[in-house]
PDB file of C-alpha atoms in Angstrom:
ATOM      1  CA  UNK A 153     -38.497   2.460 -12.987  1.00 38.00           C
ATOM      2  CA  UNK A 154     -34.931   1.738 -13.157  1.00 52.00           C
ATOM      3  CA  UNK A 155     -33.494  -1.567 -14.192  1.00 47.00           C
ATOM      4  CA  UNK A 156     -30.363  -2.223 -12.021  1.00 56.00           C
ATOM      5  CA  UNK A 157     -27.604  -4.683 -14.181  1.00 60.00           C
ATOM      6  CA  UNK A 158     -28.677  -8.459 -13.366  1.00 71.00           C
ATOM      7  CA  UNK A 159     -31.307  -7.221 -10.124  1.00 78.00           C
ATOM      8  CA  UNK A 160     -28.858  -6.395  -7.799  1.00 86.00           C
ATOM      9  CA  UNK A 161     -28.871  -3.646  -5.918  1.00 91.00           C
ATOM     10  CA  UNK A 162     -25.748  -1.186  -5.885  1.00 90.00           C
ATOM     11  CA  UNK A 163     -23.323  -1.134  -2.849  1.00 90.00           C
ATOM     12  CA  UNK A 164     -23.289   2.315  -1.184  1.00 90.00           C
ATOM     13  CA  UNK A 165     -19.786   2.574   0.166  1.00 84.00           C
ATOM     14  CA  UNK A 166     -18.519   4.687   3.787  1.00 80.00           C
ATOM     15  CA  UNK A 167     -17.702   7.860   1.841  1.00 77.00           C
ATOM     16  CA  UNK A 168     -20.888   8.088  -0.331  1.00 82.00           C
ATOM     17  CA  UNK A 169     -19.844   6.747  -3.689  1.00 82.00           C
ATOM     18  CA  UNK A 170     -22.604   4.205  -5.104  1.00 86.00           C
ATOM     19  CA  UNK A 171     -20.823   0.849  -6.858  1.00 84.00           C
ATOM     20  CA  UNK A 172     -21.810  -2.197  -8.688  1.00 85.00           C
ATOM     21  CA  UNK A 173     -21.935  -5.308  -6.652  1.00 87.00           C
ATOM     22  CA  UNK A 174     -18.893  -7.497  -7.505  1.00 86.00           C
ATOM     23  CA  UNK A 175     -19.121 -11.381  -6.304  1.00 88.00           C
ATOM     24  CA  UNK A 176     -15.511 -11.580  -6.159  1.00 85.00           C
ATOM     25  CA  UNK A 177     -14.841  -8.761  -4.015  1.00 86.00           C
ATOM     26  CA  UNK A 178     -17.009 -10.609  -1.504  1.00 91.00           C
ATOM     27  CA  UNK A 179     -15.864 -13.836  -2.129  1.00 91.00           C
ATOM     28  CA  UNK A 180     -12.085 -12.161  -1.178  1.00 87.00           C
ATOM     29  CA  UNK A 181     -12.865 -11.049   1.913  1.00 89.00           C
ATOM     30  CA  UNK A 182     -14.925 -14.104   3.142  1.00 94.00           C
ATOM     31  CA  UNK A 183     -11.543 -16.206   2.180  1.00 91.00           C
ATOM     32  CA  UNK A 184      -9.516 -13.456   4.427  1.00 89.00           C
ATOM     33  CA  UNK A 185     -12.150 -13.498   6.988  1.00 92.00           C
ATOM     34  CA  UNK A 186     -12.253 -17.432   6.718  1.00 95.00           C
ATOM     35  CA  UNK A 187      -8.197 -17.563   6.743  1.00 93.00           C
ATOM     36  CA  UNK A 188      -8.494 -15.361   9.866  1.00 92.00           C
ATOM     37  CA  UNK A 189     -10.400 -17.568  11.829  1.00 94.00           C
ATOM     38  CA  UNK A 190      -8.446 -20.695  11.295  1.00 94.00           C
ATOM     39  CA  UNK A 191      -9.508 -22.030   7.957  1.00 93.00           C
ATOM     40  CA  UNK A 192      -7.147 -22.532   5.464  1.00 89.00           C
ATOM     41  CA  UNK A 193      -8.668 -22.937   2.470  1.00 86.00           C
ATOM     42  CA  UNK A 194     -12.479 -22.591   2.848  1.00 89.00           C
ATOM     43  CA  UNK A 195     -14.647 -23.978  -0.552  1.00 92.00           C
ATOM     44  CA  UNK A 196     -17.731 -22.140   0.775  1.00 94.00           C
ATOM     45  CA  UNK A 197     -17.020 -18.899   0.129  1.00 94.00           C
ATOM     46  CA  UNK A 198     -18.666 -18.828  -3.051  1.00 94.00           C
ATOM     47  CA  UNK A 199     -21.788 -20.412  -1.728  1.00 94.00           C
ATOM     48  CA  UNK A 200     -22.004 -17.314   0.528  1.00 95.00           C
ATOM     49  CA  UNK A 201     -21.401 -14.878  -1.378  1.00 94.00           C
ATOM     50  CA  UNK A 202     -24.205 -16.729  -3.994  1.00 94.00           C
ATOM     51  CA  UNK A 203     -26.468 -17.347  -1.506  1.00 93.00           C
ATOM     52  CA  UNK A 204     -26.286 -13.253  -0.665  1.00 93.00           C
ATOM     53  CA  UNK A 205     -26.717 -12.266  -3.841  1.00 92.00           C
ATOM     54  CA  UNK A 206     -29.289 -14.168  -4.883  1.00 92.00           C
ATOM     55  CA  UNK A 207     -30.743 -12.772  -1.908  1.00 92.00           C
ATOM     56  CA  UNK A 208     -30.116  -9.135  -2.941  1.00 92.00           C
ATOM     57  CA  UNK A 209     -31.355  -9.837  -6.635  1.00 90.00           C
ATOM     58  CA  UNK A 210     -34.532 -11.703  -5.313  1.00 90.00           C
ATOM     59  CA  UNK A 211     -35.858 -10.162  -2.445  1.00 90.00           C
ATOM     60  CA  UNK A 212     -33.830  -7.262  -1.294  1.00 90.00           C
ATOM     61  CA  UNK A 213     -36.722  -4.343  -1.515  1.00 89.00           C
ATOM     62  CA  UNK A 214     -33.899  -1.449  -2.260  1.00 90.00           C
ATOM     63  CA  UNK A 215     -32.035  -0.164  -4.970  1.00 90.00           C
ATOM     64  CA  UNK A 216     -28.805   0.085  -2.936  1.00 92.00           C
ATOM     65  CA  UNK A 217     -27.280  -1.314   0.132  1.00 93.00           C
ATOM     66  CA  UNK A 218     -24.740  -0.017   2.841  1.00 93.00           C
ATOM     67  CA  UNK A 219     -21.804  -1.728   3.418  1.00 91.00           C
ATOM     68  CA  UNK A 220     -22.705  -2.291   7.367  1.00 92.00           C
ATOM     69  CA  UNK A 221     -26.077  -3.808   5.923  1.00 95.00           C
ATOM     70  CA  UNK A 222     -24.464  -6.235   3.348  1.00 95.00           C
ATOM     71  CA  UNK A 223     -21.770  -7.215   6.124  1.00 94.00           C
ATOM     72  CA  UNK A 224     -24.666  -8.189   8.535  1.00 94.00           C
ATOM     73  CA  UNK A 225     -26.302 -10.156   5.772  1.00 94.00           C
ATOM     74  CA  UNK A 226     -23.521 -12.008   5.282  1.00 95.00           C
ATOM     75  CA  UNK A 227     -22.828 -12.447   9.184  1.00 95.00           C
ATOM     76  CA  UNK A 228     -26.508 -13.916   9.118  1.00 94.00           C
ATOM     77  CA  UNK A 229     -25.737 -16.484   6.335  1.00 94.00           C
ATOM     78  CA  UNK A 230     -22.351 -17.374   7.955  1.00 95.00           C
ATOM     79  CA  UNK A 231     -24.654 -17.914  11.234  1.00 94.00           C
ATOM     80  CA  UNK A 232     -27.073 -20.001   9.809  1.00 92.00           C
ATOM     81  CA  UNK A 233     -25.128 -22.499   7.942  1.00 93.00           C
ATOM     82  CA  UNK A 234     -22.576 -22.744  11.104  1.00 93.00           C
ATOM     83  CA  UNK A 235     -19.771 -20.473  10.692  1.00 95.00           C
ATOM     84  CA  UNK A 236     -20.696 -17.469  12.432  1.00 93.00           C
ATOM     85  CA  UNK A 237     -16.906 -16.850  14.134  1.00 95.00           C
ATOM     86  CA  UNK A 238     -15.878 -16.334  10.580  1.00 95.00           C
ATOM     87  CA  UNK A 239     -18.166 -13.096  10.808  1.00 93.00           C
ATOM     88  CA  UNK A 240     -16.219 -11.373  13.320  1.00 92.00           C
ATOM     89  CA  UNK A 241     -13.260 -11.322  10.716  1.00 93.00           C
ATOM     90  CA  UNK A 242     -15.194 -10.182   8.043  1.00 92.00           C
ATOM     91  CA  UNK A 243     -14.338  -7.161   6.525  1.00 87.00           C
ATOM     92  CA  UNK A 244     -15.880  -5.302   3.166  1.00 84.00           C
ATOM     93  CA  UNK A 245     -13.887  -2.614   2.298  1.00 75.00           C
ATOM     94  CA  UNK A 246     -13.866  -0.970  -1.018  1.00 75.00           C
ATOM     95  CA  UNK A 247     -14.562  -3.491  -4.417  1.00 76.00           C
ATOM     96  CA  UNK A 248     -11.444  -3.771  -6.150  1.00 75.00           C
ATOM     97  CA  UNK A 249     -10.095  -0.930  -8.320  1.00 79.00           C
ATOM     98  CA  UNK A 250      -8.770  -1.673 -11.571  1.00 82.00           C
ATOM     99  CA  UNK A 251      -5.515   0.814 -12.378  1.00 87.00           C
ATOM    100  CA  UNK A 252      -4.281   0.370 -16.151  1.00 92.00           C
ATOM    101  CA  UNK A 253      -0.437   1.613 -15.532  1.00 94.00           C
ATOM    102  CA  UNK A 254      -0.554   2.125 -19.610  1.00 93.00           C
ATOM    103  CA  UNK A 255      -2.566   5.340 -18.739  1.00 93.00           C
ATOM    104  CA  UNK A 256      -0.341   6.311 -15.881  1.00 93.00           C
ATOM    105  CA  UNK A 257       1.947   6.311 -18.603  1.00 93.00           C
ATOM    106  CA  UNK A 258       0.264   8.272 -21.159  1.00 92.00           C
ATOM    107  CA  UNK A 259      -0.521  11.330 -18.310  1.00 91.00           C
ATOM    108  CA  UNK A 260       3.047  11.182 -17.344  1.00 88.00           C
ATOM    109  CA  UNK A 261       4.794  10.973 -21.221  1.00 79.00           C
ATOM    110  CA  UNK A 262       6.732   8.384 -22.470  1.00 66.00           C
ATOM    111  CA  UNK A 263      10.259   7.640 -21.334  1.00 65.00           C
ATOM    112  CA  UNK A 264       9.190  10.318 -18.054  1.00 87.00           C
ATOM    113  CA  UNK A 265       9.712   7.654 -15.454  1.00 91.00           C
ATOM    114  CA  UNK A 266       9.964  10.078 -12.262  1.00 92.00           C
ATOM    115  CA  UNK A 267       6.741  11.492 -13.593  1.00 93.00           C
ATOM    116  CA  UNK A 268       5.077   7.620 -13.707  1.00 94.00           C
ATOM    117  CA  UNK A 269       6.586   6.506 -10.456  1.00 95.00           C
ATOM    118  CA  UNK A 270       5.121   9.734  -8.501  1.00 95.00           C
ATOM    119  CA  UNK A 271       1.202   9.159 -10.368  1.00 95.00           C
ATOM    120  CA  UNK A 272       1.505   5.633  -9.300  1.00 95.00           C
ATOM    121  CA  UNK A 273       2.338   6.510  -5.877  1.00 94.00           C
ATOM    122  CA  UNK A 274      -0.380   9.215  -5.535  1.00 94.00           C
ATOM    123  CA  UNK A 275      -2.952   6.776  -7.491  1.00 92.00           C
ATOM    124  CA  UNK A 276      -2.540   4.191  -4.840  1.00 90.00           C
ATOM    125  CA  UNK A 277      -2.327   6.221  -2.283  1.00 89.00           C
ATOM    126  CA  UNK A 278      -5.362   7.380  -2.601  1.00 88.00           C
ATOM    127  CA  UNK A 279      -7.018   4.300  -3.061  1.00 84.00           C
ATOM    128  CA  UNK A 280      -5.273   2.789  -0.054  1.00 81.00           C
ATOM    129  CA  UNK A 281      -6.834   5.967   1.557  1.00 81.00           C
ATOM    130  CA  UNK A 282     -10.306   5.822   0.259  1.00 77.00           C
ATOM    131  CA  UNK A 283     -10.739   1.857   1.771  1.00 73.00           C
ATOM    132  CA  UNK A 284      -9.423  -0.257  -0.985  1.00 77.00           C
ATOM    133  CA  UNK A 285      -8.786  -3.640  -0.435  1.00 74.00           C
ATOM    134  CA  UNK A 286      -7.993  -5.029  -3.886  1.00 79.00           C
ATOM    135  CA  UNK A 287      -6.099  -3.349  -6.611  1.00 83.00           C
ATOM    136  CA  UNK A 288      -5.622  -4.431  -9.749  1.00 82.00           C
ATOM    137  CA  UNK A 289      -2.902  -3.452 -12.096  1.00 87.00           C
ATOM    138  CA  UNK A 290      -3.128  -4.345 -15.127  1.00 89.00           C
ATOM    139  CA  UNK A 291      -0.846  -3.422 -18.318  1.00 92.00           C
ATOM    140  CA  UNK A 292       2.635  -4.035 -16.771  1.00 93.00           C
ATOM    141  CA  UNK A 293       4.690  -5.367 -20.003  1.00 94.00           C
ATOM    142  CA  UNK A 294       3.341  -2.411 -22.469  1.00 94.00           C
ATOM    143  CA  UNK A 295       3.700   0.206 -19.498  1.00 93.00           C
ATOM    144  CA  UNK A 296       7.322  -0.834 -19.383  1.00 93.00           C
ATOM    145  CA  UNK A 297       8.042  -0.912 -23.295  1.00 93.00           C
ATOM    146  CA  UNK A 298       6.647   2.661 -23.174  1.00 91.00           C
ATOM    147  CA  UNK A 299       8.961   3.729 -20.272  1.00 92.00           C
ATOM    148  CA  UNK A 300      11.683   2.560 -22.096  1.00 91.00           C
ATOM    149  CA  UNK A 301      10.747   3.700 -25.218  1.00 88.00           C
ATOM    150  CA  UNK A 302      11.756   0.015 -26.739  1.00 89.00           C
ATOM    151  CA  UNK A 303       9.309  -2.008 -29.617  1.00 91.00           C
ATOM    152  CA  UNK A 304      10.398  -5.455 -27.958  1.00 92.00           C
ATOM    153  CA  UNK A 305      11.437  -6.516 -24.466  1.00 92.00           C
ATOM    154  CA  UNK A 306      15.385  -5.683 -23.564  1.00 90.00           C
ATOM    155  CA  UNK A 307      17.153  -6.656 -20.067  1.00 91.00           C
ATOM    156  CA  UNK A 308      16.445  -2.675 -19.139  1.00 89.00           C
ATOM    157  CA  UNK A 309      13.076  -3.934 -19.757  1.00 93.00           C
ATOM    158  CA  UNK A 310      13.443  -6.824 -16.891  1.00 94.00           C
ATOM    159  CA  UNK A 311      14.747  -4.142 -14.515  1.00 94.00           C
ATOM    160  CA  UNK A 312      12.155  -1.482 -14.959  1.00 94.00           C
ATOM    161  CA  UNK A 313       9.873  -4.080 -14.615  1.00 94.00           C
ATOM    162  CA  UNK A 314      11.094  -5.192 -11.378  1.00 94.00           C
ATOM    163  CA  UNK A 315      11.511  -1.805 -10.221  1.00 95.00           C
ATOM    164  CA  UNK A 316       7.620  -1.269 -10.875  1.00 94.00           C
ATOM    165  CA  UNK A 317       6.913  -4.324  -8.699  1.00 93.00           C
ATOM    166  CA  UNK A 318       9.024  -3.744  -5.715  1.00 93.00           C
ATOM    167  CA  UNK A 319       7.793   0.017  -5.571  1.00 93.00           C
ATOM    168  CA  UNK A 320       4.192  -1.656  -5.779  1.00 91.00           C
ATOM    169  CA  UNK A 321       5.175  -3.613  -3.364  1.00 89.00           C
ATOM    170  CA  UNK A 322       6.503  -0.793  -1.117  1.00 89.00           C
ATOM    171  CA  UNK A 323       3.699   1.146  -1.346  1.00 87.00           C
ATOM    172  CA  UNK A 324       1.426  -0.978   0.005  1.00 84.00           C
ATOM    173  CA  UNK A 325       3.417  -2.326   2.811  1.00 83.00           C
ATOM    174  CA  UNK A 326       3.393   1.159   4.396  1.00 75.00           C
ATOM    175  CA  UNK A 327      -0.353   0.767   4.394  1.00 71.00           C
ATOM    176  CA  UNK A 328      -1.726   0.763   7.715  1.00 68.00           C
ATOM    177  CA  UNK A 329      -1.867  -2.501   9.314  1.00 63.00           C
ATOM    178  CA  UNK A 330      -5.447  -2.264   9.864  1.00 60.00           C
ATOM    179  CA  UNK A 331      -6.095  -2.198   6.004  1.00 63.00           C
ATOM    180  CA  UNK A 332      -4.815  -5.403   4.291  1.00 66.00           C
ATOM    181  CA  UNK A 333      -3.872  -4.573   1.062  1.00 69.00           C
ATOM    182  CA  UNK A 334      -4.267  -7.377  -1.730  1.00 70.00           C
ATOM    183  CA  UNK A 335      -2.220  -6.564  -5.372  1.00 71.00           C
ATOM    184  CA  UNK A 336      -2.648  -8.160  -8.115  1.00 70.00           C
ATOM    185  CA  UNK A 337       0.151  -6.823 -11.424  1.00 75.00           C
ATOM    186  CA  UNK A 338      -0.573  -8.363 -14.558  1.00 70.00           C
TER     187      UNK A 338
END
């Protein structure tokens, strides 16, 4: 028997990969869905998404759910506690994806900042491709000392750093419009 990390079943995603569940990735897109339909800043997203999981963890009889399945669950606790137009804006893509630019840097070499700004493109392009909703980029201020090749933070520091945002930025705005892309550069 296999012991899945605090009972809850894994979320089999649209193109076959098998993820934790993530509470905040729900609770996300229940505040976009929520936003969608008219509330502005709706508290009971996290009682959802707890009320789901404990579902999942307590009763669900399977290892794994689909993404259609876990979007119906929800739809079904959104229905029963009176906010089932919410549900027809709710939309699970992909959990968030964590992307450490420090590493982006290390593949492309120090001070090589063509080489960075082409990974970075192709590394969130193909996570805007695969379904993700939520990327997180974490590592900004050491990425840019690296770049720069600099032990403490200069004005070219500042610029690069901008730069890094505003292609970020860039990137994601020529997303789709279907797909909204959340960022989050730290």
């Amino acid at each position: 028997m296999i012991a899945l990390a605090d009972g809850m079943p894994l979320v089999q995603l649209d193109d076959g990969r098998v993820v934790a569940f993530q509470r905040d990735w729900l609770v996300r897109a229940l505040g976009k869905a929520a936003l969608k339909a008219g509330y502005q800043k709706w508290w009971l997203a996290d009682y959802v998404t707890e009320t789901a999981a404990g579902y999942l963890a307590a009763y669900f009889p399977s290892n794994a759910i689909s993404v259609p399945r876990l979007t119906r669950l929800v739809a079904d606790v959104l229905q029963v506690i009176g906010y089932s137009e919410i549900s027809s804006y709710l939309v699970l893509g992909t959990p968030g994806e964590r992307l450490d630019l420090v590493d982006l840097v290390r593949e492309a070499g120090a001070g090589y900042e063509l080489a960075f700004f082409e990974r970075l493109r192709a590394r969130l392009q193909s996570l805007i491709g695969a379904g993700t909703t939520d990327v997180d980029l974490v590592g900004l201020a050491p990425c840019v000392k690296q770049l720069r090749a600099r032990k403490s933070w200069s004005r070219g520091c500042d610029a690069l750093q901008e730069e890094i945002v505003s292609f970020v930025r860039t990137q994601t705005l020529a997303a789709p419009p279907e797909k909204e892309i959340s960022v989050q550069v730290r």
